[in-house]
mmCIF file of C-alpha atoms and ligand atoms in Angstrom:
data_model
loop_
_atom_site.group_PDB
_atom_site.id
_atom_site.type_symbol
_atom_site.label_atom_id
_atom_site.label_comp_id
_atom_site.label_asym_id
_atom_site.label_seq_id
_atom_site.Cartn_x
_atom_site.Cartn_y
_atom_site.Cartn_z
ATOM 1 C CA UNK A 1 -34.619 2.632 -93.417
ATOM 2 C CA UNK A 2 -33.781 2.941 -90.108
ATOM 3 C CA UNK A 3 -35.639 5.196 -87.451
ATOM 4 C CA UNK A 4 -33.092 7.670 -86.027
ATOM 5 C CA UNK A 5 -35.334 8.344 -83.094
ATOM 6 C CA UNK A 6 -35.130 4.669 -82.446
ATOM 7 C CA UNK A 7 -31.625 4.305 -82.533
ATOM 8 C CA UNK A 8 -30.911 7.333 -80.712
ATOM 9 C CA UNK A 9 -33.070 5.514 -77.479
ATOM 10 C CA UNK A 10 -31.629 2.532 -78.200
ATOM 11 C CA UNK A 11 -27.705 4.002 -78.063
ATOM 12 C CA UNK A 12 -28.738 5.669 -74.544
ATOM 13 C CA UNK A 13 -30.204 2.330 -73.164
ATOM 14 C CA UNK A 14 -26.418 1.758 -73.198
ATOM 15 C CA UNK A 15 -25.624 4.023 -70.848
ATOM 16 C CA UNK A 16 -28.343 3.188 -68.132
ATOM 17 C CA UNK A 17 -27.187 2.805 -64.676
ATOM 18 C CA UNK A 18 -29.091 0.520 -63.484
ATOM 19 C CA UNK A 19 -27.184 -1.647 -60.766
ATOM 20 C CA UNK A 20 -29.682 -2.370 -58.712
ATOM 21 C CA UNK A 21 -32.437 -3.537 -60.674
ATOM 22 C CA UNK A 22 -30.403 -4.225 -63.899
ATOM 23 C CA UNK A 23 -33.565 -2.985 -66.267
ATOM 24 C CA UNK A 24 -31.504 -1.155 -68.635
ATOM 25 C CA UNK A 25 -33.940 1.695 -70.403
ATOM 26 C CA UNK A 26 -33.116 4.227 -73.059
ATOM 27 C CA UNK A 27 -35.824 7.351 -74.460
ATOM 28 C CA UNK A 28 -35.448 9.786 -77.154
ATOM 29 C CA UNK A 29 -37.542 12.858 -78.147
ATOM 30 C CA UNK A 30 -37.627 14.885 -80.817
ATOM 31 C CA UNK A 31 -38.380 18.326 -80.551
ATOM 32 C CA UNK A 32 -40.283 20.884 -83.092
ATOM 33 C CA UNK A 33 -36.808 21.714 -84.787
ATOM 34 C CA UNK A 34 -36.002 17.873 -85.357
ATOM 35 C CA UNK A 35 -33.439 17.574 -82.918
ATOM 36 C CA UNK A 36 -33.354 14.356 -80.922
ATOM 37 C CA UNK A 37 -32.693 14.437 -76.982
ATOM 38 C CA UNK A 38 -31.981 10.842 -75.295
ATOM 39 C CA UNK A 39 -32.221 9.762 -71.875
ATOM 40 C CA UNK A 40 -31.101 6.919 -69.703
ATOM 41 C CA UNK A 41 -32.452 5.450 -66.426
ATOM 42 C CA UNK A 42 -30.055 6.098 -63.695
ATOM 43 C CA UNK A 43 -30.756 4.360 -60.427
ATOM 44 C CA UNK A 44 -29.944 5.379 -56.828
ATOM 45 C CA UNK A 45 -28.878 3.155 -53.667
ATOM 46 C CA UNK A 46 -32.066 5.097 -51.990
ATOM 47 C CA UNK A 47 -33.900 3.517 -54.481
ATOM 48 C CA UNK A 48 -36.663 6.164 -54.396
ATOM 49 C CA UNK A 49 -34.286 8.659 -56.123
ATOM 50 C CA UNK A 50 -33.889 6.772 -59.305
ATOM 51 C CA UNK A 51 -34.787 8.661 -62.740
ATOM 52 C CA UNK A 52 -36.414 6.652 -65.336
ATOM 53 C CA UNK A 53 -35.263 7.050 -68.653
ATOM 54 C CA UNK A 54 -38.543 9.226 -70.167
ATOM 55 C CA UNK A 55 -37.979 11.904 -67.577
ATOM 56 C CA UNK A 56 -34.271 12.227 -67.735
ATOM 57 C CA UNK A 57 -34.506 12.589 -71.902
ATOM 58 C CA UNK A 58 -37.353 15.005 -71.660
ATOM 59 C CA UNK A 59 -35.525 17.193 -68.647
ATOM 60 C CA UNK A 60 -32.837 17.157 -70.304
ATOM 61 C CA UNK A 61 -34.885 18.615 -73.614
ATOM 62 C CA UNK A 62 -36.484 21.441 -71.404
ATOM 63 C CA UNK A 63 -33.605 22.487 -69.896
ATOM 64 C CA UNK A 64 -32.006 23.520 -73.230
ATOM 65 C CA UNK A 65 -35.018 25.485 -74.166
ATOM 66 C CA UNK A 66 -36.565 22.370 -76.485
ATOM 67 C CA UNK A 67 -40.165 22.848 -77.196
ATOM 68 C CA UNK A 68 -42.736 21.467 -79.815
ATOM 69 C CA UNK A 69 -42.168 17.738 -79.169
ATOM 70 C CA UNK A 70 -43.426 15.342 -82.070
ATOM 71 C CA UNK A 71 -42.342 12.104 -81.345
ATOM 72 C CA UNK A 72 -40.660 9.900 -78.103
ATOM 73 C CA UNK A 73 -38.744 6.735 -78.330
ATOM 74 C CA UNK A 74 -38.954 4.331 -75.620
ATOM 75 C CA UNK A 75 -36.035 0.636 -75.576
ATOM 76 C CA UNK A 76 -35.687 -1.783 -73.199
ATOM 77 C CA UNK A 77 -35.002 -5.417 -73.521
ATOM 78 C CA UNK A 78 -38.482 -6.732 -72.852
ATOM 79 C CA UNK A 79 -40.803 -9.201 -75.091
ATOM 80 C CA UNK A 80 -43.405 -6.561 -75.380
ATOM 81 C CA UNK A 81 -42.243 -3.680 -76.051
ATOM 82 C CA UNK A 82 -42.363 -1.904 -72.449
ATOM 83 C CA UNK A 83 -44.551 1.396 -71.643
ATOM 84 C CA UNK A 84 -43.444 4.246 -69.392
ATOM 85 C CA UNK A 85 -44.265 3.884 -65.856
ATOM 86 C CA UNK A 86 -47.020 6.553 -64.613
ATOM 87 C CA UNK A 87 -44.989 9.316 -63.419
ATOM 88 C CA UNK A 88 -43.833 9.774 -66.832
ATOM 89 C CA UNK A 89 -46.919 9.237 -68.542
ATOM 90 C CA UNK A 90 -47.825 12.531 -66.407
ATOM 91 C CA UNK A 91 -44.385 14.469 -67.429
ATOM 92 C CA UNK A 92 -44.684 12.975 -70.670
ATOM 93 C CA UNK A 93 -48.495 14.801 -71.061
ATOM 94 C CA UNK A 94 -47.525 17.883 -69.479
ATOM 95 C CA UNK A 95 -44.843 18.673 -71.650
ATOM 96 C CA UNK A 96 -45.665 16.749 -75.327
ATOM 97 C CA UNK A 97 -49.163 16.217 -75.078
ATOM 98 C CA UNK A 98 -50.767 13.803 -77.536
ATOM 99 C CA UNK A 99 -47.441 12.901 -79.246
ATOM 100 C CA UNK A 100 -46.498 9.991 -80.725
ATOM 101 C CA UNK A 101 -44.693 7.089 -78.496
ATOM 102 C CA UNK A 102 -42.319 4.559 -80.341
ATOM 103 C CA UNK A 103 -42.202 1.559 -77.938
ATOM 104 C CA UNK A 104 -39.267 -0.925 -79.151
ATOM 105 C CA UNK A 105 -37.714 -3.828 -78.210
ATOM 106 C CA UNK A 106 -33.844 -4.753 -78.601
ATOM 107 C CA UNK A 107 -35.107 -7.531 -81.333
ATOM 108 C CA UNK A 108 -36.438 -4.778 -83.216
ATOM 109 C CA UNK A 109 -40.527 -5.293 -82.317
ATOM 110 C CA UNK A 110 -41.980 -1.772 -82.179
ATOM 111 C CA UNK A 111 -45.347 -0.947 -81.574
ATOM 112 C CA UNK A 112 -46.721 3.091 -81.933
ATOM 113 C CA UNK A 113 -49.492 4.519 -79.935
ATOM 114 C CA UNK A 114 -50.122 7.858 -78.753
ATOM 115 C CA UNK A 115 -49.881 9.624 -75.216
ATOM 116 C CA UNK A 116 -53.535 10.033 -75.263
ATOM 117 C CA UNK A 117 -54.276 7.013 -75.582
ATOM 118 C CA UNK A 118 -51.704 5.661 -72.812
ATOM 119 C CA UNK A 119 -52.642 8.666 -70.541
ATOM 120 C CA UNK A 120 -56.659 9.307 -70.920
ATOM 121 C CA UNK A 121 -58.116 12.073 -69.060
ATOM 122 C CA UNK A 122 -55.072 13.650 -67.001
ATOM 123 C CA UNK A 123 -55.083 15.599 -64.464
ATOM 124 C CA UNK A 124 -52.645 18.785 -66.123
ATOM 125 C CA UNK A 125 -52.567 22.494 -65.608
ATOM 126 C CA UNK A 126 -56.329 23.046 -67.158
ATOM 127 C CA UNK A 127 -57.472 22.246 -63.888
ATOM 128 C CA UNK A 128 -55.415 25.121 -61.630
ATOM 129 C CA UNK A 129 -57.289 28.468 -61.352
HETATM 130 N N1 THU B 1 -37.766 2.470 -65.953
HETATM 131 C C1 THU B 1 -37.590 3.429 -66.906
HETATM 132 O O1 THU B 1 -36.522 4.049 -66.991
HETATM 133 N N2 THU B 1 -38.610 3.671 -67.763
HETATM 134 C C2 THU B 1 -39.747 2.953 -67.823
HETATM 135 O O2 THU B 1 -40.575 3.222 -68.685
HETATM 136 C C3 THU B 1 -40.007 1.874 -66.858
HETATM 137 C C4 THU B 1 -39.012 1.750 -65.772
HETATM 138 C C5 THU B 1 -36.642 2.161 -65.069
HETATM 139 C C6 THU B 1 -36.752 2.595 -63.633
HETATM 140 C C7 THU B 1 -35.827 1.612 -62.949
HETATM 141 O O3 THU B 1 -34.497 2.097 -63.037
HETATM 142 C C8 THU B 1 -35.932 0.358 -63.772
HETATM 143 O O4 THU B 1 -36.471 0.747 -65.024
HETATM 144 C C9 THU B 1 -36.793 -0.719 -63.170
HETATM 145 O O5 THU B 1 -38.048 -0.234 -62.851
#
């Protein structure tokens, strides 16, 4: 049967705006209650400025009052499945820890690993007196 979570990022991927690079990415996470949040990447002429998909979904998730993350979804139309980019390795650790991280492509190749596993030793709030 088919992984909602999956389909979820896949069905935002769809809305990326991505005009400058054309890397179309779509995330989903699903918080402690079961509810899924999706994301998109959406790019900026400043280039800089541009949101990756990962952030937007998980912003997105916070700013409704989401907690207790379990699981993120990441699509994009890459060979091997592709893994989130640094910065949201950090925002992804800060705010869901050692969840689990669906990485699928549009062909339906999926690989699972865990954000502790991407993300070893991070710097996070443990270190701020
Ligand atoms: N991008 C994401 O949205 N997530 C990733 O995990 C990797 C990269 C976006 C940023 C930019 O819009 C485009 O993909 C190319 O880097």
């Amino acid at each position: 049967m088919a992984d909602p979570l999956i389909a979820a990022a896949l069905a935002a991927r769809e809305h990326a705006h991505a005009p400058f690079s054309k890397f179309k990415v779509g995330a989903a996470v699903e918080d402690g209650t079961g509810h899924i949040h999706t994301g998109c990447n959406i790019e900026n002429a400043t280039y800089g400025l541009t949101l990756c998909a990962e952030r937007v979904a998980i912003f997105k998730a916070i700013s409704e009052g989401a907690k207790g993350f379990t699981r993120v979804a990441v699509a994009a139309d890459t060979d091997l499945p592709t893994p989130p980019c640094g910065a949201c390795r950090q925002i992804l650790w800060e705010f869901c820890g050692d969840i689990e991280i669906v990485l699928v492509n549009l062909h339906g190749k999926s690989e699972t690993l865990r954000m502790g596993e991407l993300f070893p030793r991070p710097f996070d709030g443990s270190f701020i007196r």
